[in-house]
XYZ file of C-alpha atoms in Angstrom:
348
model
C 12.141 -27.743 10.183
C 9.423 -26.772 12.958
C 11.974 -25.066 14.491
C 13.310 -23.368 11.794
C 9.746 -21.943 10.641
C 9.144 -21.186 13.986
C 12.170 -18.770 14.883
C 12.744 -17.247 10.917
C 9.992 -14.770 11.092
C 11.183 -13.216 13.825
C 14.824 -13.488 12.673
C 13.644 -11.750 9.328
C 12.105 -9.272 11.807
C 15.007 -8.135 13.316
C 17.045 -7.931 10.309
C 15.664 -5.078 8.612
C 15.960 -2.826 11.438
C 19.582 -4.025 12.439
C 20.774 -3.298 9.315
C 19.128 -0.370 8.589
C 20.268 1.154 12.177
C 24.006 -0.263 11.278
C 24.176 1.374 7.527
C 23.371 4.884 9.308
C 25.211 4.241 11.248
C 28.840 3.676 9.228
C 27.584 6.719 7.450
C 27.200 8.896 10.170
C 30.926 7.579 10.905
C 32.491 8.149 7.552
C 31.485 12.140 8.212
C 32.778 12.237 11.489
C 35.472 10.268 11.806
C 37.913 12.480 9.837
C 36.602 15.535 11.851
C 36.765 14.443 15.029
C 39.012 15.986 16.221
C 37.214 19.035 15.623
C 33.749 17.858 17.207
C 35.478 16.743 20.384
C 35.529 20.114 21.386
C 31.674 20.152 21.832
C 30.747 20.517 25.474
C 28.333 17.601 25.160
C 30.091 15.489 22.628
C 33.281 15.777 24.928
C 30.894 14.536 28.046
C 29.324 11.583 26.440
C 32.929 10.452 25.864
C 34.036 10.661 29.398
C 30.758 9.207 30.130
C 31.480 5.911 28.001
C 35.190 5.821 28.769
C 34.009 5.435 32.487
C 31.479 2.204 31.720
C 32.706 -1.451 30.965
C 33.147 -2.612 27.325
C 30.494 -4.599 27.189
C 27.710 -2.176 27.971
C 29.599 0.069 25.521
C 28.432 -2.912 23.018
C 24.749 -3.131 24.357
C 24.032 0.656 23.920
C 26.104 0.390 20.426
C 23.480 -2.470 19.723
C 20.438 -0.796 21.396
C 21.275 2.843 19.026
C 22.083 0.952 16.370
C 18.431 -1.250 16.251
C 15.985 2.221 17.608
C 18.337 4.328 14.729
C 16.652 1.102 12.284
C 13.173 1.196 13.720
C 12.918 4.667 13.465
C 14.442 4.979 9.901
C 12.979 1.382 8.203
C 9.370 3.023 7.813
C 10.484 6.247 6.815
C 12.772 4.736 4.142
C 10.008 2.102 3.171
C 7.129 4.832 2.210
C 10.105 7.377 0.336
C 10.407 4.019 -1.807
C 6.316 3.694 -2.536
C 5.882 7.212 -3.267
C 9.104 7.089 -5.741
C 7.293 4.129 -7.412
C 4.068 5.918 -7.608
C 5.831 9.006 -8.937
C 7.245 6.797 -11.823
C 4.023 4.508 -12.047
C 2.198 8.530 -12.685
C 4.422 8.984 -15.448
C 4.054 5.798 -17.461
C 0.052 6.614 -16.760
C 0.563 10.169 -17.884
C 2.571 8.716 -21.042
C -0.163 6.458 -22.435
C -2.971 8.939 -22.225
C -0.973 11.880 -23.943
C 1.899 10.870 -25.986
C 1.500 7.211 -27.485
C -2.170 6.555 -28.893
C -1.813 5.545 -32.417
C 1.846 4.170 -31.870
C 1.091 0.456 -31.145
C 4.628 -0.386 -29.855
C 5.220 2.432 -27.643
C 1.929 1.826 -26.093
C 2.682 -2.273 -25.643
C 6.160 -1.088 -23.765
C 4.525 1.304 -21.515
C 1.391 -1.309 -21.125
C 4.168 -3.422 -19.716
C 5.852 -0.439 -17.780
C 2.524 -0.042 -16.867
C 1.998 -3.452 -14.910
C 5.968 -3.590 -13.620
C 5.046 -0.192 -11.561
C 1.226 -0.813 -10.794
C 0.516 -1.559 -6.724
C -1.783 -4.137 -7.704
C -1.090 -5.541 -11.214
C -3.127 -7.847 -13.252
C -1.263 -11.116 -11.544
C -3.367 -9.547 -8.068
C -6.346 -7.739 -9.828
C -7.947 -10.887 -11.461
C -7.673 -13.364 -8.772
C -9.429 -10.630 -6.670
C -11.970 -9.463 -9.133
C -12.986 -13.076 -9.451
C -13.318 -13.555 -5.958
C -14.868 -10.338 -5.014
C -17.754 -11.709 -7.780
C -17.962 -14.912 -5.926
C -18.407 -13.910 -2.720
C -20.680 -10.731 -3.866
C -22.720 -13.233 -5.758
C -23.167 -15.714 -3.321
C -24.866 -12.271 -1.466
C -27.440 -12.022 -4.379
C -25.153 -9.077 -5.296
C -25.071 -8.524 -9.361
C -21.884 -9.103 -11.378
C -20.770 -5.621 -11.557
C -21.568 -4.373 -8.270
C -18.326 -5.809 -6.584
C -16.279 -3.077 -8.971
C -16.750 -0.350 -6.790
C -14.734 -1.975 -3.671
C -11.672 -0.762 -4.251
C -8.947 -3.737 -4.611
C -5.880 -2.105 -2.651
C -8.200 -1.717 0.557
C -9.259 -5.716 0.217
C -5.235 -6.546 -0.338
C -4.447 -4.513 2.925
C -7.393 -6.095 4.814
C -5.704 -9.724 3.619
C -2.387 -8.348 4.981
C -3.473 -8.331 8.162
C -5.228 -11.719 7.974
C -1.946 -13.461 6.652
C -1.665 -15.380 9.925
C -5.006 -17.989 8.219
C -2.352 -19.371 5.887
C -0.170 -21.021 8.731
C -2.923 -23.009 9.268
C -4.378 -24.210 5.887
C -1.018 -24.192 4.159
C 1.628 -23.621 6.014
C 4.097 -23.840 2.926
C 2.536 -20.660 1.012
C 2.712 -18.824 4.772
C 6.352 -19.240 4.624
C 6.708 -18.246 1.321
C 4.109 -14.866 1.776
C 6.541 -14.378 5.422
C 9.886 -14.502 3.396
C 8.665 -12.623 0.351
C 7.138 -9.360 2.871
C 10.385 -9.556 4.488
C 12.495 -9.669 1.669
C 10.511 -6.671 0.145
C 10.525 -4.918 3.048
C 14.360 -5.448 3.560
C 15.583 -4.472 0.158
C 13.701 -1.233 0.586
C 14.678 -0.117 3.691
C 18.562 -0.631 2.875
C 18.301 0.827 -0.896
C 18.286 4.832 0.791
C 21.150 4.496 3.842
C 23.510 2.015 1.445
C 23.478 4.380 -1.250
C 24.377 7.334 1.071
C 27.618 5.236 2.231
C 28.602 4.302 -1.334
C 28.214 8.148 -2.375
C 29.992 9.281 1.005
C 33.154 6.389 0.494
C 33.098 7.117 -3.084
C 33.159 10.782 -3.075
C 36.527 10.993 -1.872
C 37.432 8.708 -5.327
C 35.906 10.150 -8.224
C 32.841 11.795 -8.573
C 32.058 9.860 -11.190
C 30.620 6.909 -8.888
C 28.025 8.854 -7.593
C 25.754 6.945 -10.406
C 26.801 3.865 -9.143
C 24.885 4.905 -5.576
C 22.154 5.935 -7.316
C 21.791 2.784 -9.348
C 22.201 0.788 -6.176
C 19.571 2.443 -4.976
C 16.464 2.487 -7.566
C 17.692 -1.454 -8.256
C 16.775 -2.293 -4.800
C 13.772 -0.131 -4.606
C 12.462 -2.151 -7.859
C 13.286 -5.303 -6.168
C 11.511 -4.500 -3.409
C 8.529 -3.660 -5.478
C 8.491 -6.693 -7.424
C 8.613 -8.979 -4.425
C 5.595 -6.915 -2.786
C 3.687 -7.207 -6.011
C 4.604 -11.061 -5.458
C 3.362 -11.251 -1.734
C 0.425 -9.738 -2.948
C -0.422 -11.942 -5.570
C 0.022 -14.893 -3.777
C -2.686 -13.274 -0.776
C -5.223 -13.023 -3.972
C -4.640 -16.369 -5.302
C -5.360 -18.080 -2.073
C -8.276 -15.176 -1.342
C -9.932 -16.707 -4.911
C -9.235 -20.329 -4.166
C -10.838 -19.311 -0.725
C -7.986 -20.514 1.598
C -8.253 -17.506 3.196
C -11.349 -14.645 4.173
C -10.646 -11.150 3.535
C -12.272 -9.270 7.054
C -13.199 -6.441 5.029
C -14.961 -8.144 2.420
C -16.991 -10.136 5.201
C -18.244 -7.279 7.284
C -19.159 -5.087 4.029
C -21.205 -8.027 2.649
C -23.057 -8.784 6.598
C -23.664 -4.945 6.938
C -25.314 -5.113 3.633
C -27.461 -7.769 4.280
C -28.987 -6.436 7.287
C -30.319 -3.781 5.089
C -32.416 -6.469 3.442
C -32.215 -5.010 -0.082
C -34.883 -6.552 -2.479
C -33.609 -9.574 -4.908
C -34.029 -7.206 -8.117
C -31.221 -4.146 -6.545
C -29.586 -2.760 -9.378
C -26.160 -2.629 -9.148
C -26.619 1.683 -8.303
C -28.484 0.350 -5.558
C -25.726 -2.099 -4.288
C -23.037 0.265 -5.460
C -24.978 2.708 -2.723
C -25.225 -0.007 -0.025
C -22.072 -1.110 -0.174
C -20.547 2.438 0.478
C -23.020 2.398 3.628
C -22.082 -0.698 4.775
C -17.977 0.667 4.864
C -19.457 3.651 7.167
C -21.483 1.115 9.500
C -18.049 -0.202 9.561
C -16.359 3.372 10.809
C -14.269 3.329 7.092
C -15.783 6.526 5.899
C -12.357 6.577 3.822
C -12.971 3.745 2.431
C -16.706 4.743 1.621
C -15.731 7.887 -0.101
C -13.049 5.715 -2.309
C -15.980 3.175 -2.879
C -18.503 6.184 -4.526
C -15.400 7.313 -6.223
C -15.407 4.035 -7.805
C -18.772 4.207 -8.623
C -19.301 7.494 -10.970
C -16.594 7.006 -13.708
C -17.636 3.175 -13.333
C -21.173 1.863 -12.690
C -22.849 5.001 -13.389
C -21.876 5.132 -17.209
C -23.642 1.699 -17.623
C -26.780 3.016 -17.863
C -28.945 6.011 -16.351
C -31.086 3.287 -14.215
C -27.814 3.041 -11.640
C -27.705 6.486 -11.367
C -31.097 7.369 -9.873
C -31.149 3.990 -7.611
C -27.781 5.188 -6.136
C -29.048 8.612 -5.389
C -32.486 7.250 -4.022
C -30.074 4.958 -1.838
C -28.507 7.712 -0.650
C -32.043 10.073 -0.116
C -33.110 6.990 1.717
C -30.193 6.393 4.545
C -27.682 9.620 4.059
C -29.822 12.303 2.925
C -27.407 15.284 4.277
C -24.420 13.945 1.661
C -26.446 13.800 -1.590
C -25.605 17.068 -2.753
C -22.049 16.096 -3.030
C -22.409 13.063 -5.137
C -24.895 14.811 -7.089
C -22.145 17.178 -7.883
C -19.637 14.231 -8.179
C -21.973 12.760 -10.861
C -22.263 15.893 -12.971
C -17.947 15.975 -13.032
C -18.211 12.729 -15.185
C -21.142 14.029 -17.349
C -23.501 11.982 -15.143
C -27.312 12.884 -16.289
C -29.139 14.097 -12.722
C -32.242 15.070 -12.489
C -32.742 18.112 -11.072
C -35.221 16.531 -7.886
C -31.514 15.803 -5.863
C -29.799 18.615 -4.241
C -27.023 19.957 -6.039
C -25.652 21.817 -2.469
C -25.885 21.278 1.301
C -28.602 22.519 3.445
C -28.054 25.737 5.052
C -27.670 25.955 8.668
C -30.804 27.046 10.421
């Protein structure tokens, strides 16, 4: 069983590629095959043939393999982010849907609620095992109960992605399962594109009318493979809340806010401010940005009071970018007095 565990990750690691490499591969082969006769007249086609007719078999087979796998590594992250953007393109749609078309039709909006959740990155099964833990841990900070709704939860998930390897050693069990569910995901949507293109290419030739049929093949797996990300994610943000495992993210923005020593009554403005400081301490100004993005439609309709202590914040430690959440504020209908700049400094 050690054994087993030991070699299937990296078994699961070279699968993906292999057979991504190899589906190319036989589809690149159904094209040409049936003209070759006419491509063998290329100078350099023509001398890559002489070239392998003049080596033994077997290294024949080991640059077969080696084209086959860099064709996969090449093509498996490609294929892999054409899937995500297709499911944020639909998971646009279903958002588009409920804010225009179905208020005041209560079943319409229950089926796209549920659309909703099936297409979301981070669906409620990952959101509210990581709201509840970002509270926790904020808490435990002297943070209020809000505050923690500015970090955004996709960056914490990602952070956790890359600290998967803490399961093998707490519980080894749920490691495997997290391994073999990424894998899987991963798998089914880097083979939905290149096996879809060698249905449509064999069945072509048939009847046209099996084109579908590629299609279908290939938005099933790309669902699949959604589903069993949503599932690997899920399962990082149940063991995150039962606190089997740390999120590095979460760690370094609560130490970089405590060295600012904020005083035991900080609004949550204030902390909503700090927090975005702490990711640039922490070179994420992304991830800062996305965190005061979080903050205006959010914190800063609770009441006025979180306004002004996030913009004092601000005056306080990054006086040179006020003007632009000033201006951010006043988007949302954000009341601003008119003491904060409303545009940069000119140059001198």
């Amino acid at each position: 069983m050690n054994f087993l565990a030991s070699i299937l990750p990296g078994v699961r690691q070279l699968r993906t590629p292999a057979t991504v490499g190899a589906l190319w591969v036989a589809a690149i082969s159904v094209v040409a095959v049936p003209r070759w006769d006419k491509l063998r007249v290329n100078a350099g086609l023509a001398q890559a043939q002489a070239i392998m007719n003049a080596v033994p078999q077997t290294i024949e087979i080991a640059a077969l393999v080696l084209i086959i796998y860099v064709i996969g590594c090449i093509a498996t992250p490609l294929q892999l982010a054409l899937g995500r953007r297709l499911i944020a393109s639909v998971f646009a749609v279903i958002e588009w849907m409920i804010q225009q078309d179905l208020p005041g039709r209560p079943r319409r909006v229950r089926i796209a609620h549920r659309l909703h959740d099936h297409f979301a990155d981070d669906p409620r099964c990952v959101t509210l095992p990581l709201e509840g833990a970002l509270t926790t841990s904020f808490a435990q900070a002297g943070a209020p109960a809000l505050a923690c709704q500015v970090v955004p939860f996709a960056h914490v998930i990602e952070s956790l992605e890359s600290a998967a390897v803490q399961l093998g050693e707490k519980l080894p069990l749920q490691a495997e399962e997290y391994d073999r569910l990424r894998a899987e995901s991963e798998f089914r949507g880097a083979i939905a594109l290149p096996l879809s293109v060698l249905i449509g290419l064999v069945s072509v030739p048939i009847s046209w009318l099996l084109l579908p049929v590629a299609v279908a093949v290939s938005a099933g797996l790309t669902f699949q493979a959604h589903q069993l990300r949503q599932r690997s994610r899920g399962l990082l943000a149940v063991c995150l809340h039962l606190g089997y495992v740390r999120s590095p993210l979460v760690d370094g923005l609560i130490s970089a806010v405590k060295r600012m020593k904020l005083p035991e009554d900080a609004s949550s403005g204030t902390w909503s401010a700090a927090i975005s400081m702490a990711a640039t301490y922490l070179g994420d100004w992304e991830l800062s940005t996305q965190i005061q993005l979080e903050f205006y439609p959010g914190l800063a309709a609770e009441e006025p009071k979180n306004v002004q202590d996030f913009l004092d914040f601000l005056m306080l430690h990054e006086p040179d970018g006020v003007w632009f959440a000033v201006q951010e504020l006043r988007k949302y209908g954000r009341e601003v007095s008119e003491a904060y700049p409303a545009e940069p400094d000119p140059l001198a």
